[in-house]
Each structure stands twice: as structure tokens, then as C-alpha cells.
Amino acid sequence: MLKPIEHLKFYEQWHRYRFKDSWLARSVTQVLSFDMTDEAKHWIEVTRYGEDGWELRGKTLHDILENKLRQREQKIDDRWRSWSDPLLDCDVFRDVEVMATEYRLCEPTKSLGGSFDFLLYKPGGEVIIGDLKTVGSKSSFKRRKPATDQLGAYTAMMQNRHPSIVIDSCVTVISGQDECRVVQEDPAKCVEAWLDKQDRFEAQKKRRW
């Protein structure tokens, strides 16, 4: 397993990262969402909480996947079986060596922190970095786009922090009721998408000044 970055801590209750003695100013999520419309933000909050909200579903399925990858014993509530069964049976998780799960990264020069869901080593030497997205309906499953720029952020940060690890593939695992699909992308294109988003974020920040 990949060793955690020394002196980097994540505070889940605030979704804040701290590296050494300094709070990091932003997360990957904050950069990615800087140009989100007010309407989109509204619906994210409206659908966030409660037994059917995306927050509980996302946390539960992420925990289930992490327990699976770390080979921990777990008892899965029946209400999540329609999501967890196809997720845990997904081809991308078969016959792999798990290099990291829920791994925290940082880029101190940009005061940036982020966490990816899994890093896998496939027989033959392929290294895969990935993110899990859960959805609550059939229509959302069809519409859900891959986490291209998000995975680009993690790939770029891994290149800086762990240059000896070469990422061969970026995957978004989309988990829905009774179905799961994997979108595979070229890491170089993902990094390009991230750098473009980061440039636009920085440009907007300068305009505000």
C-alpha cells in the first residue's frame, strides 16, 4: 500500500486539508465547482440530505467499496444491495493489487488538497487511478459523465508527489441500482482538462481582485 503523505491531514467535518502547519486554501472539489450555476448548486443541496439523499448513498457505497478493496469483513444493509452487488462485481476490481484507497494528496505551492478513491495495479503492469460516482435513478445513470478533470487533478498531483508511479488509465466507476459501468480515459487528456479548469479558476480569482 502507498504510504500516506507525511504531515497531511483531512478534516472530514469541514472538508478541509491541513499540510504541516498550514490550512490549504482549496480542495479539488472547490476548483471544479467554481463555475457551477446557482440552479445546479440549488439542486445539489435539495437532493443532498435524508435517507434518499446523495450524501448518505455516496458515503455508504464508498465505505462498502473501500472495505472490499481492503478485504475487511462487512455486513451490507439490504437497502444498498441493488447498488453494492453490481459494484463489487465490476471487472475493474477483479484480480488486482490495491495500491491505495481514499488517498489524500496535496499541492502546497497551490494550497490545494484532494482525495482519490482507489489506485489499482493490474497483472501485466497497468496502474489505474479511479473515482466512484453513485446515482439514484436510471436517467441519472445514463446521463452521468465521467470525472475527467477530477481524475486529471489526482493524476497531476500523483506525478508531482510520486513520480515513480506512472498512471496508465483513469476510470470513473458509475454505480446505480442494478447496474454499474466503467468509463476509461487517457490520463494525459484528463490532466489537460484539469489544467484548463485550474487556469480558468485562477483567471476568475484574479478578476475578482
mmCIF file of C-alpha atoms in Angstrom, residues 93-207:
data_model
loop_
_atom_site.group_PDB
_atom_site.id
_atom_site.type_symbol
_atom_site.label_atom_id
_atom_site.label_comp_id
_atom_site.label_asym_id
_atom_site.label_seq_id
_atom_site.Cartn_x
_atom_site.Cartn_y
_atom_site.Cartn_z
ATOM 1 C CA PHE A 93 -11.783 -4.643 -9.295
ATOM 2 C CA ARG A 94 -11.027 -8.248 -10.218
ATOM 3 C CA ASP A 95 -7.547 -9.738 -9.883
ATOM 4 C CA VAL A 96 -5.885 -6.504 -8.813
ATOM 5 C CA GLU A 97 -3.334 -5.395 -6.282
ATOM 6 C CA VAL A 98 -4.700 -2.478 -4.291
ATOM 7 C CA MET A 99 -2.094 0.265 -4.035
ATOM 8 C CA ALA A 100 -4.237 2.835 -2.201
ATOM 9 C CA THR A 101 -7.805 3.694 -1.208
ATOM 10 C CA GLU A 102 -9.224 7.053 -0.111
ATOM 11 C CA TYR A 103 -5.754 8.515 -0.575
ATOM 12 C CA ARG A 104 -5.068 12.138 0.416
ATOM 13 C CA LEU A 105 -2.958 14.328 -1.850
ATOM 14 C CA CYS A 106 -1.751 17.909 -1.741
ATOM 15 C CA GLU A 107 -0.003 20.514 -3.843
ATOM 16 C CA PRO A 108 1.298 23.029 -1.288
ATOM 17 C CA THR A 109 2.502 25.555 -3.885
ATOM 18 C CA LYS A 110 -1.118 25.992 -4.961
ATOM 19 C CA SER A 111 -2.539 25.462 -1.471
ATOM 20 C CA LEU A 112 -4.563 22.562 -2.862
ATOM 21 C CA GLY A 113 -5.760 19.270 -1.401
ATOM 22 C CA GLY A 114 -7.712 16.331 -2.756
ATOM 23 C CA SER A 115 -8.505 12.632 -2.292
ATOM 24 C CA PHE A 116 -8.938 9.873 -4.854
ATOM 25 C CA ASP A 117 -10.962 6.705 -4.266
ATOM 26 C CA PHE A 118 -8.608 3.964 -5.432
ATOM 27 C CA LEU A 119 -5.291 3.146 -7.102
ATOM 28 C CA LEU A 120 -5.018 -0.352 -8.580
ATOM 29 C CA TYR A 121 -2.266 -2.454 -10.124
ATOM 30 C CA LYS A 122 -3.432 -4.889 -12.811
ATOM 31 C CA PRO A 123 -1.494 -8.010 -13.843
ATOM 32 C CA GLY A 124 0.729 -7.011 -16.723
ATOM 33 C CA GLY A 125 1.727 -3.741 -15.119
ATOM 34 C CA GLU A 126 -1.249 -1.413 -15.708
ATOM 35 C CA VAL A 127 -1.781 1.211 -12.998
ATOM 36 C CA ILE A 128 -5.332 2.556 -12.703
ATOM 37 C CA ILE A 129 -6.498 5.587 -10.739
ATOM 38 C CA GLY A 130 -10.219 5.858 -10.186
ATOM 39 C CA ASP A 131 -13.205 7.635 -8.740
ATOM 40 C CA LEU A 132 -16.592 6.222 -7.733
ATOM 41 C CA LYS A 133 -19.787 8.099 -8.562
ATOM 42 C CA THR A 134 -23.187 6.913 -7.344
ATOM 43 C CA VAL A 135 -26.552 7.815 -8.847
ATOM 44 C CA GLY A 136 -30.113 7.365 -7.654
ATOM 45 C CA SER A 137 -32.102 6.812 -10.857
ATOM 46 C CA LYS A 138 -31.946 5.158 -14.264
ATOM 47 C CA SER A 139 -31.962 8.520 -16.016
ATOM 48 C CA SER A 140 -29.078 9.795 -13.861
ATOM 49 C CA PHE A 141 -27.138 6.628 -14.636
ATOM 50 C CA LYS A 142 -27.425 7.293 -18.361
ATOM 51 C CA ARG A 143 -26.577 10.996 -18.033
ATOM 52 C CA ARG A 144 -23.682 10.719 -15.587
ATOM 53 C CA LYS A 145 -20.492 11.987 -17.171
ATOM 54 C CA PRO A 146 -17.018 10.715 -16.255
ATOM 55 C CA ALA A 147 -14.927 12.573 -13.675
ATOM 56 C CA THR A 148 -12.421 13.610 -16.352
ATOM 57 C CA ASP A 149 -10.952 16.802 -14.898
ATOM 58 C CA GLN A 150 -11.205 15.494 -11.335
ATOM 59 C CA LEU A 151 -9.147 12.430 -12.231
ATOM 60 C CA GLY A 152 -6.777 14.734 -14.092
ATOM 61 C CA ALA A 153 -6.205 16.645 -10.865
ATOM 62 C CA TYR A 154 -5.319 13.482 -8.979
ATOM 63 C CA THR A 155 -3.089 12.235 -11.789
ATOM 64 C CA ALA A 156 -1.194 15.537 -11.898
ATOM 65 C CA MET A 157 -0.790 15.558 -8.123
ATOM 66 C CA MET A 158 0.425 11.959 -8.177
ATOM 67 C CA GLN A 159 3.004 12.874 -10.842
ATOM 68 C CA ASN A 160 4.335 15.581 -8.551
ATOM 69 C CA ARG A 161 4.217 13.594 -5.337
ATOM 70 C CA HIS A 162 5.008 10.056 -6.588
ATOM 71 C CA PRO A 163 6.828 10.481 -9.927
ATOM 72 C CA SER A 164 7.924 6.825 -9.986
ATOM 73 C CA ILE A 165 4.287 5.699 -10.300
ATOM 74 C CA VAL A 166 3.084 6.013 -13.886
ATOM 75 C CA ILE A 167 -0.704 6.185 -14.243
ATOM 76 C CA ASP A 168 -1.801 4.190 -17.304
ATOM 77 C CA SER A 169 -5.547 4.679 -17.084
ATOM 78 C CA CYS A 170 -8.147 6.908 -15.405
ATOM 79 C CA VAL A 171 -11.510 5.296 -14.690
ATOM 80 C CA THR A 172 -14.837 6.585 -13.432
ATOM 81 C CA VAL A 173 -16.971 3.840 -11.894
ATOM 82 C CA ILE A 174 -20.645 4.807 -12.086
ATOM 83 C CA SER A 175 -22.794 2.877 -9.617
ATOM 84 C CA GLY A 176 -26.583 2.743 -9.993
ATOM 85 C CA GLN A 177 -29.362 0.427 -8.925
ATOM 86 C CA ASP A 178 -28.829 -2.986 -10.527
ATOM 87 C CA GLU A 179 -26.130 -1.649 -12.861
ATOM 88 C CA CYS A 180 -22.571 -0.433 -12.905
ATOM 89 C CA ARG A 181 -20.391 0.861 -15.725
ATOM 90 C CA VAL A 182 -16.785 1.938 -16.083
ATOM 91 C CA VAL A 183 -15.603 4.838 -18.221
ATOM 92 C CA GLN A 184 -11.915 4.583 -19.074
ATOM 93 C CA GLU A 185 -9.931 7.643 -20.192
ATOM 94 C CA ASP A 186 -6.424 8.644 -21.215
ATOM 95 C CA PRO A 187 -4.578 10.208 -18.247
ATOM 96 C CA ALA A 188 -2.962 12.860 -20.485
ATOM 97 C CA LYS A 189 -6.376 14.098 -21.647
ATOM 98 C CA CYS A 190 -7.642 14.126 -18.065
ATOM 99 C CA VAL A 191 -4.667 16.195 -16.906
ATOM 100 C CA GLU A 192 -5.211 18.590 -19.818
ATOM 101 C CA ALA A 193 -8.868 19.033 -18.782
ATOM 102 C CA TRP A 194 -7.808 19.688 -15.183
ATOM 103 C CA LEU A 195 -5.161 22.260 -16.129
ATOM 104 C CA ASP A 196 -7.709 24.071 -18.288
ATOM 105 C CA LYS A 197 -10.174 24.179 -15.393
ATOM 106 C CA GLN A 198 -7.464 25.331 -12.990
ATOM 107 C CA ASP A 199 -6.403 28.127 -15.375
ATOM 108 C CA ARG A 200 -9.996 29.378 -15.603
ATOM 109 C CA PHE A 201 -10.328 29.221 -11.829
ATOM 110 C CA GLU A 202 -7.165 31.298 -11.363
ATOM 111 C CA ALA A 203 -8.279 33.795 -14.032
ATOM 112 C CA GLN A 204 -11.608 34.333 -12.297
ATOM 113 C CA LYS A 205 -9.868 34.784 -8.968
ATOM 114 C CA LYS A 206 -7.636 37.496 -10.459
ATOM 115 C CA ARG A 207 -10.637 39.306 -11.947
#
